[in-house]
Tab-separated table of C-alpha atoms in Angstrom:
chain	number	residue	atom	x	y	z
A	235	UNK	CA	31.570	5.737	-28.743
A	236	UNK	CA	28.516	6.070	-26.516
A	237	UNK	CA	28.086	9.864	-26.663
A	238	UNK	CA	26.215	9.605	-23.368
A	239	UNK	CA	26.443	13.358	-22.585
A	240	UNK	CA	24.491	14.081	-25.767
A	241	UNK	CA	21.992	11.340	-24.978
A	242	UNK	CA	21.574	12.651	-21.445
A	243	UNK	CA	21.130	16.244	-22.598
A	244	UNK	CA	18.510	15.209	-25.151
A	245	UNK	CA	16.569	13.265	-22.531
A	246	UNK	CA	16.677	16.092	-20.001
A	247	UNK	CA	15.620	18.615	-22.651
A	248	UNK	CA	12.631	16.426	-23.484
A	249	UNK	CA	11.701	16.032	-19.807
A	250	UNK	CA	11.941	19.784	-19.247
A	251	UNK	CA	9.861	20.534	-22.343
A	252	UNK	CA	7.155	18.145	-21.180
A	253	UNK	CA	7.000	19.804	-17.759
A	254	UNK	CA	8.108	16.653	-15.939
A	255	UNK	CA	11.527	18.012	-14.899
A	256	UNK	CA	11.347	21.137	-12.703
A	257	UNK	CA	14.104	23.662	-13.367
A	258	UNK	CA	15.374	23.463	-9.784
A	259	UNK	CA	15.986	19.728	-10.184
A	260	UNK	CA	17.795	19.849	-13.530
A	261	UNK	CA	21.279	20.508	-12.027
A	262	UNK	CA	20.962	17.338	-9.937
A	263	UNK	CA	19.934	15.292	-12.976
A	264	UNK	CA	22.874	16.709	-14.928
A	265	UNK	CA	25.270	15.851	-12.104
A	266	UNK	CA	23.990	12.287	-11.649
A	267	UNK	CA	23.969	10.421	-15.003
A	268	UNK	CA	21.471	7.580	-15.097
A	269	UNK	CA	23.840	5.086	-16.700
A	270	UNK	CA	26.029	5.004	-13.594
A	271	UNK	CA	23.199	3.203	-11.783
A	272	UNK	CA	22.158	0.673	-14.436
A	273	UNK	CA	23.788	-2.784	-14.398
A	274	UNK	CA	24.762	-4.457	-17.625
A	275	UNK	CA	22.190	-7.239	-17.232
A	276	UNK	CA	18.767	-5.617	-17.521
A	277	UNK	CA	15.362	-6.298	-19.043
A	278	UNK	CA	12.725	-4.305	-20.860
A	279	UNK	CA	9.207	-4.792	-19.462
A	280	UNK	CA	6.848	-5.847	-22.235
A	281	UNK	CA	4.309	-8.684	-22.035
A	282	UNK	CA	7.204	-10.393	-20.266
A	283	UNK	CA	10.679	-9.239	-19.266
A	284	UNK	CA	12.862	-9.150	-22.387
A	285	UNK	CA	16.676	-9.168	-22.007
A	286	UNK	CA	18.457	-6.121	-23.382
A	287	UNK	CA	21.640	-6.620	-25.344
A	288	UNK	CA	24.814	-4.798	-24.390
A	289	UNK	CA	25.938	-1.960	-26.609
A	290	UNK	CA	23.726	0.536	-28.395
A	291	UNK	CA	20.474	-1.157	-27.331
A	292	UNK	CA	21.535	-0.810	-23.686
A	293	UNK	CA	22.522	2.847	-24.070
A	294	UNK	CA	19.358	3.682	-25.992
A	295	UNK	CA	17.241	2.171	-23.227
A	296	UNK	CA	19.172	3.953	-20.458
A	297	UNK	CA	18.655	7.372	-22.028
A	298	UNK	CA	15.036	6.884	-22.975
A	299	UNK	CA	12.032	7.726	-20.824
A	300	UNK	CA	11.494	4.063	-20.032
A	301	UNK	CA	11.597	1.987	-16.836
A	302	UNK	CA	14.377	-0.609	-16.689
A	303	UNK	CA	13.973	-3.938	-14.910
A	304	UNK	CA	17.117	-4.710	-12.910
A	305	UNK	CA	16.102	-7.834	-10.981
A	306	UNK	CA	13.866	-10.855	-11.578
A	307	UNK	CA	12.273	-13.156	-8.995
A	308	UNK	CA	13.925	-11.455	-5.996
A	309	UNK	CA	17.283	-12.467	-7.435
A	310	UNK	CA	16.594	-16.216	-7.330
A	311	UNK	CA	17.621	-18.199	-10.441
A	312	UNK	CA	15.201	-20.352	-12.378
A	313	UNK	CA	12.092	-18.381	-11.509
A	314	UNK	CA	9.157	-17.392	-13.718
A	315	UNK	CA	10.798	-14.110	-14.745
A	316	UNK	CA	8.763	-11.636	-12.686
A	317	UNK	CA	10.222	-8.157	-12.290
A	318	UNK	CA	11.073	-7.464	-8.636
A	319	UNK	CA	13.330	-4.406	-8.837
A	320	UNK	CA	13.760	-1.652	-11.388
A	321	UNK	CA	14.999	1.809	-12.244
A	322	UNK	CA	11.904	3.962	-12.747
A	323	UNK	CA	11.258	5.942	-15.922
A	324	UNK	CA	13.030	9.314	-15.686
A	325	UNK	CA	9.880	11.409	-16.139
A	326	UNK	CA	8.306	9.677	-13.143
A	327	UNK	CA	11.446	10.128	-11.037
A	328	UNK	CA	11.488	13.826	-11.911
A	329	UNK	CA	7.775	14.281	-11.313
A	330	UNK	CA	7.913	12.637	-7.900
A	331	UNK	CA	10.967	14.608	-6.817
A	332	UNK	CA	9.203	17.788	-7.883
A	333	UNK	CA	6.113	16.812	-5.873
A	334	UNK	CA	8.333	16.203	-2.850
A	335	UNK	CA	8.804	19.994	-2.620
A	336	UNK	CA	12.152	19.908	-0.844
A	337	UNK	CA	14.167	22.911	0.183
A	338	UNK	CA	17.650	23.442	1.586
A	339	UNK	CA	18.041	21.888	5.013
A	340	UNK	CA	15.363	19.229	4.596
A	341	UNK	CA	16.038	15.659	5.692
A	342	UNK	CA	14.581	12.919	3.460
A	343	UNK	CA	13.860	9.243	4.072
A	344	UNK	CA	13.567	7.145	0.911
A	345	UNK	CA	11.853	3.755	1.040
A	346	UNK	CA	13.094	1.460	-1.721
A	347	UNK	CA	16.684	2.225	-2.740
A	348	UNK	CA	16.595	0.122	-5.897
A	349	UNK	CA	19.546	1.050	-8.089
A	350	UNK	CA	20.394	4.085	-5.946
A	351	UNK	CA	19.747	6.713	-8.624
A	352	UNK	CA	16.973	8.445	-6.697
A	353	UNK	CA	19.049	8.577	-3.496
A	354	UNK	CA	21.972	10.055	-5.432
A	355	UNK	CA	19.719	12.705	-7.004
A	356	UNK	CA	18.439	13.646	-3.538
A	357	UNK	CA	22.024	13.786	-2.276
A	358	UNK	CA	23.063	16.042	-5.136
A	359	UNK	CA	20.217	18.409	-4.273
A	360	UNK	CA	20.282	18.359	-0.449
A	361	UNK	CA	23.664	16.936	0.527
A	362	UNK	CA	24.390	13.306	1.349
A	363	UNK	CA	24.141	13.693	5.117
A	364	UNK	CA	20.491	14.696	4.782
A	365	UNK	CA	19.424	11.557	2.894
A	366	UNK	CA	18.647	8.098	4.305
A	367	UNK	CA	17.546	5.313	2.000
A	368	UNK	CA	16.216	1.884	2.993
A	369	UNK	CA	16.265	-1.287	0.872
A	370	UNK	CA	14.882	-4.695	1.923
A	371	UNK	CA	17.044	-6.748	-0.470
A	372	UNK	CA	20.607	-7.094	0.818
A	373	UNK	CA	22.193	-7.638	-2.608
A	374	UNK	CA	20.271	-4.740	-4.153
A	375	UNK	CA	21.259	-2.477	-1.245
A	376	UNK	CA	24.938	-3.421	-1.595
A	377	UNK	CA	25.010	-2.778	-5.348
A	378	UNK	CA	23.157	0.508	-4.921
A	379	UNK	CA	25.558	1.723	-2.253
A	380	UNK	CA	28.493	0.852	-4.482
A	381	UNK	CA	26.991	2.838	-7.378
A	382	UNK	CA	26.146	5.797	-5.148
A	383	UNK	CA	29.681	5.904	-3.731
A	384	UNK	CA	31.194	5.666	-7.234
A	385	UNK	CA	29.080	8.670	-8.233
A	386	UNK	CA	30.565	10.672	-5.362
A	387	UNK	CA	27.749	10.636	-2.800
A	388	UNK	CA	27.439	9.108	0.654
A	389	UNK	CA	23.878	9.006	2.010
A	390	UNK	CA	23.109	6.421	4.666
A	391	UNK	CA	22.072	3.194	2.898
A	392	UNK	CA	20.203	0.843	5.215
A	393	UNK	CA	19.404	-2.812	4.574
A	394	UNK	CA	16.072	-3.250	6.378
A	395	UNK	CA	12.327	-3.586	5.905
A	396	UNK	CA	11.170	-0.193	4.697
A	397	UNK	CA	7.808	-0.628	6.411
A	398	UNK	CA	9.609	0.231	9.661
A	399	UNK	CA	11.294	3.325	8.246
A	400	UNK	CA	14.570	4.171	9.991
A	401	UNK	CA	14.128	5.773	13.379
A	402	UNK	CA	17.828	6.475	14.010
A	403	UNK	CA	17.880	9.440	11.601
A	404	UNK	CA	14.356	10.720	12.347
A	405	UNK	CA	12.645	13.106	12.235
A	406	UNK	CA	12.453	13.624	8.486
A	407	UNK	CA	10.912	16.533	6.626
A	408	UNK	CA	9.981	14.288	3.726
A	409	UNK	CA	9.381	10.571	3.232
A	410	UNK	CA	9.282	9.244	-0.340
A	411	UNK	CA	8.435	5.660	-1.290
A	412	UNK	CA	9.458	4.133	-4.607
A	413	UNK	CA	7.381	1.020	-3.994
A	414	UNK	CA	3.621	0.840	-3.586
A	415	UNK	CA	1.910	0.223	-0.245
A	416	UNK	CA	-1.532	-1.070	0.638
A	417	UNK	CA	-1.557	1.144	3.720
A	418	UNK	CA	0.747	3.917	4.890
A	419	UNK	CA	2.862	2.408	7.709
A	420	UNK	CA	2.507	4.078	11.136
A	421	UNK	CA	6.313	4.238	11.457
A	422	UNK	CA	6.512	6.656	8.549
A	423	UNK	CA	4.085	9.016	10.243
A	424	UNK	CA	5.911	8.747	13.573
A	425	UNK	CA	9.245	9.535	11.891
A	426	UNK	CA	7.987	12.550	9.916
A	427	UNK	CA	8.384	15.971	11.482
A	428	UNK	CA	5.154	17.949	12.058
A	429	UNK	CA	4.304	19.778	8.843
A	430	UNK	CA	6.319	17.300	6.781
A	431	UNK	CA	5.058	15.275	3.830
A	432	UNK	CA	4.841	11.615	2.896
A	433	UNK	CA	4.817	10.906	-0.848
A	434	UNK	CA	3.813	7.309	-1.508
A	435	UNK	CA	2.161	5.212	-4.249
A	436	UNK	CA	-1.011	3.519	-3.045
A	437	UNK	CA	-1.293	0.023	-4.495
A	438	UNK	CA	-4.669	-1.540	-3.747
A	439	UNK	CA	-6.309	-4.465	-5.501
A	440	UNK	CA	-8.513	-2.731	-8.026
A	441	UNK	CA	-6.168	-1.325	-10.704
A	442	UNK	CA	-4.987	1.433	-8.440
A	443	UNK	CA	-1.717	3.293	-8.465
A	444	UNK	CA	-2.501	6.686	-6.988
A	445	UNK	CA	0.362	8.855	-5.790
A	446	UNK	CA	-0.544	10.202	-2.339
A	447	UNK	CA	0.878	13.398	-0.879
A	448	UNK	CA	0.056	13.432	2.818
A	449	UNK	CA	0.851	16.161	5.342
A	450	UNK	CA	1.726	14.978	8.848
A	451	UNK	CA	0.397	16.709	11.970
A	452	UNK	CA	-0.549	15.471	15.439
A	453	UNK	CA	0.127	11.838	14.604
A	454	UNK	CA	-2.095	11.958	11.518
A	455	UNK	CA	-1.206	11.904	7.818
A	456	UNK	CA	-3.774	13.395	5.479
A	457	UNK	CA	-3.836	14.541	1.876
A	458	UNK	CA	-4.959	13.856	-1.673
A	459	UNK	CA	-3.989	11.872	-4.712
A	460	UNK	CA	-1.678	13.888	-6.977
A	461	UNK	CA	-1.709	11.679	-10.046
A	462	UNK	CA	-1.255	8.083	-11.055
A	463	UNK	CA	1.847	5.907	-10.810
A	464	UNK	CA	2.630	2.213	-11.112
A	465	UNK	CA	5.220	0.695	-8.782
A	466	UNK	CA	6.096	-2.781	-7.615
A	467	UNK	CA	4.632	-3.435	-4.159
A	468	UNK	CA	6.738	-3.311	-1.044
A	469	UNK	CA	7.568	-6.934	-0.285
A	470	UNK	CA	5.626	-7.017	2.957
A	471	UNK	CA	2.594	-5.570	1.093
A	472	UNK	CA	2.483	-8.082	-1.743
A	473	UNK	CA	-0.987	-9.611	-2.238
A	474	UNK	CA	-1.787	-13.110	-1.086
A	475	UNK	CA	-1.588	-15.952	-3.582
A	476	UNK	CA	-4.735	-16.373	-5.664
A	477	UNK	CA	-6.982	-19.396	-5.225
A	478	UNK	CA	-7.544	-21.462	-8.392
A	479	UNK	CA	-10.588	-20.682	-10.530
A	480	UNK	CA	-12.865	-23.565	-11.546
A	481	UNK	CA	-13.402	-23.208	-15.309
A	482	UNK	CA	-16.411	-25.533	-15.142
A	483	UNK	CA	-18.370	-22.728	-13.445
A	484	UNK	CA	-18.045	-20.456	-16.498
A	485	UNK	CA	-21.257	-18.647	-17.392
A	486	UNK	CA	-21.912	-15.881	-19.948
A	487	UNK	CA	-23.305	-12.578	-18.734
A	488	UNK	CA	-24.603	-9.467	-20.467
A	489	UNK	CA	-22.124	-6.625	-20.787
A	490	UNK	CA	-23.092	-2.981	-20.834
A	491	UNK	CA	-19.846	-1.196	-20.035
A	492	UNK	CA	-16.928	-0.832	-22.429
A	493	UNK	CA	-13.974	-2.414	-20.557
A	494	UNK	CA	-11.812	0.699	-20.872
A	495	UNK	CA	-14.449	2.585	-18.858
A	496	UNK	CA	-13.240	0.838	-15.724
A	497	UNK	CA	-9.617	1.820	-16.205
A	498	UNK	CA	-9.820	5.339	-14.809
A	499	UNK	CA	-7.837	6.053	-11.670
A	500	UNK	CA	-10.832	7.758	-10.104
A	501	UNK	CA	-12.983	4.653	-10.408
A	502	UNK	CA	-10.078	2.442	-9.327
A	503	UNK	CA	-9.820	4.354	-6.045
A	504	UNK	CA	-13.570	4.302	-5.538
A	505	UNK	CA	-13.877	0.587	-6.312
A	506	UNK	CA	-10.954	-0.300	-4.043
A	507	UNK	CA	-12.936	1.122	-1.112
A	508	UNK	CA	-16.379	-0.126	-2.145
A	509	UNK	CA	-15.234	-3.552	-3.358
A	510	UNK	CA	-12.354	-4.594	-1.092
A	511	UNK	CA	-10.669	-7.781	-2.185
A	512	UNK	CA	-11.680	-7.572	-5.845
A	513	UNK	CA	-8.677	-7.173	-8.107
A	514	UNK	CA	-8.617	-5.912	-11.675
A	515	UNK	CA	-6.122	-5.677	-14.461
A	516	UNK	CA	-6.440	-4.765	-18.110
A	517	UNK	CA	-4.664	-5.594	-21.322
A	518	UNK	CA	-5.276	-7.180	-24.683
A	519	UNK	CA	-6.132	-10.726	-25.717
A	520	UNK	CA	-5.751	-11.528	-29.412
A	521	UNK	CA	-5.698	-7.790	-30.101
A	522	UNK	CA	-8.971	-7.139	-28.258
A	523	UNK	CA	-9.004	-4.914	-25.121
A	524	UNK	CA	-9.898	-7.028	-22.113
A	525	UNK	CA	-10.427	-6.646	-18.378
A	526	UNK	CA	-9.808	-9.419	-15.857
A	527	UNK	CA	-11.473	-9.438	-12.434
A	528	UNK	CA	-10.793	-11.861	-9.574
A	529	UNK	CA	-11.231	-12.040	-5.803
A	530	UNK	CA	-8.373	-14.390	-4.792
A	531	UNK	CA	-10.912	-16.913	-3.403
A	532	UNK	CA	-11.810	-18.533	-6.706
A	533	UNK	CA	-14.220	-16.098	-8.396
A	534	UNK	CA	-13.278	-14.310	-11.604
A	535	UNK	CA	-14.597	-12.594	-14.713
A	536	UNK	CA	-13.231	-11.812	-18.168
A	537	UNK	CA	-14.696	-8.833	-19.998
A	538	UNK	CA	-14.426	-7.526	-23.548
A	539	UNK	CA	-16.720	-5.263	-25.534
A	540	UNK	CA	-18.080	-8.457	-27.146
A	541	UNK	CA	-18.685	-10.794	-24.219
A	542	UNK	CA	-18.508	-11.302	-20.466
A	543	UNK	CA	-17.765	-14.585	-18.705
A	544	UNK	CA	-18.018	-15.075	-14.949
A	545	UNK	CA	-16.562	-17.883	-12.849
A	546	UNK	CA	-16.825	-19.124	-9.297
A	547	UNK	CA	-19.353	-18.413	-6.545
A	548	UNK	CA	-19.483	-14.618	-6.938
A	549	UNK	CA	-20.763	-12.569	-9.872
A	550	UNK	CA	-17.874	-10.113	-9.843
A	551	UNK	CA	-18.916	-8.354	-13.035
A	552	UNK	CA	-22.340	-7.617	-11.583
A	553	UNK	CA	-20.787	-6.210	-8.400
A	554	UNK	CA	-18.407	-4.000	-10.365
A	555	UNK	CA	-21.070	-2.630	-12.722
A	556	UNK	CA	-23.319	-1.800	-9.756
A	557	UNK	CA	-20.460	0.061	-8.069
A	558	UNK	CA	-19.671	1.868	-11.326
A	559	UNK	CA	-23.268	3.079	-11.606
A	560	UNK	CA	-23.038	4.598	-8.106
A	561	UNK	CA	-19.693	6.183	-9.045
A	562	UNK	CA	-21.271	7.796	-12.117
A	563	UNK	CA	-24.165	9.122	-10.019
A	564	UNK	CA	-21.546	10.688	-7.719
A	565	UNK	CA	-20.265	12.703	-10.684
A	566	UNK	CA	-17.509	10.335	-11.883
A	567	UNK	CA	-14.943	12.080	-9.679
A	568	UNK	CA	-11.345	12.294	-10.855
A	569	UNK	CA	-8.521	10.786	-8.810
A	570	UNK	CA	-7.493	14.195	-7.487
A	571	UNK	CA	-10.875	14.535	-5.764
A	572	UNK	CA	-10.060	11.597	-3.516
A	573	UNK	CA	-7.975	11.809	-0.378
A	574	UNK	CA	-6.687	9.613	2.422
A	575	UNK	CA	-6.479	10.029	6.177
A	576	UNK	CA	-4.209	7.752	8.221
A	577	UNK	CA	-4.296	7.862	12.009
A	578	UNK	CA	-4.571	5.583	15.038
A	579	UNK	CA	-7.973	4.470	13.749
A	580	UNK	CA	-6.582	3.144	10.480
A	581	UNK	CA	-6.594	4.330	6.861
A	582	UNK	CA	-9.686	5.876	5.260
A	583	UNK	CA	-10.389	6.978	1.707
A	584	UNK	CA	-12.606	10.028	1.291
A	585	UNK	CA	-14.168	11.941	-1.565
A	586	UNK	CA	-13.740	15.717	-1.787
A	587	UNK	CA	-13.389	16.182	1.998
A	588	UNK	CA	-12.441	14.042	5.011
A	589	UNK	CA	-16.039	14.323	6.200
A	590	UNK	CA	-17.201	12.179	3.253
A	591	UNK	CA	-15.555	8.745	3.575
A	592	UNK	CA	-15.982	6.214	0.785
A	593	UNK	CA	-17.499	3.110	2.344
């Protein structure tokens, strides 16, 4: 006995109490149970992707506020086990749908169908004929469409590269991406009605993950970050393969910053503009918080509160600490103080107003 209605109700109550689930979206979440969109073979994302056993472990995961990995290695067998498709954590799904600010009559384009849950929730709220969802992976798109149809909804499901949007159903009042992008594609702006919004995760090199909410007018999309999110990159926006790092170039360096200091979304946005091409991630090594820096051309640095090691031709740690000092002198702005403008001249990050680009 799964008792999924009780599990679902408990999850939705928790999401509502936390403020993640807006009251106007709760009926859609009640009408579209998450488990209908989760395959039996799934993984939990930990240090690596861990298989989830069928039965109570599966049900407990489905009705927890946890992301669920639904595909590894783009569906190819024998790979390294890298997550390439997932069902996002329910609080994030609810928060993004709330930020989308839809109303009756709106048309929505979703980029990244995934399991189809998000498209079904949009269909429950707006009606299926007002929702178009695009998925680059043919097998994922087919399984999602099957799940959506079984749930009783019929949005248009398109197998295509989401970077191109879907012009046939344009214009849209809202565009929502459930994959991160390095730059907002021009097609999305062209296909958004004047006054409409694009809601998209920005995934740059330096530990970013800002959720952008951009208003479209006169061929331009402009707006601010409205929080932090972590999504897999759109396939056409995946970073290039890293060059190998020569360990023989290792050299110790003095460290002044606590590694966690770098892991603010505000600094991540700032550093992505000031230090293009430098990537950062954070985690733990032997129980000690650590930051890794690299530039994809063979330079790198490892940083803990005990020691710093740099590798390759560039002193990445020195570059990052210099940029951080300038960021602090600027008032250590929060992520919400940054914005983005996208137009025919490209994509520009700015601080506090479009007249103050970060360069």
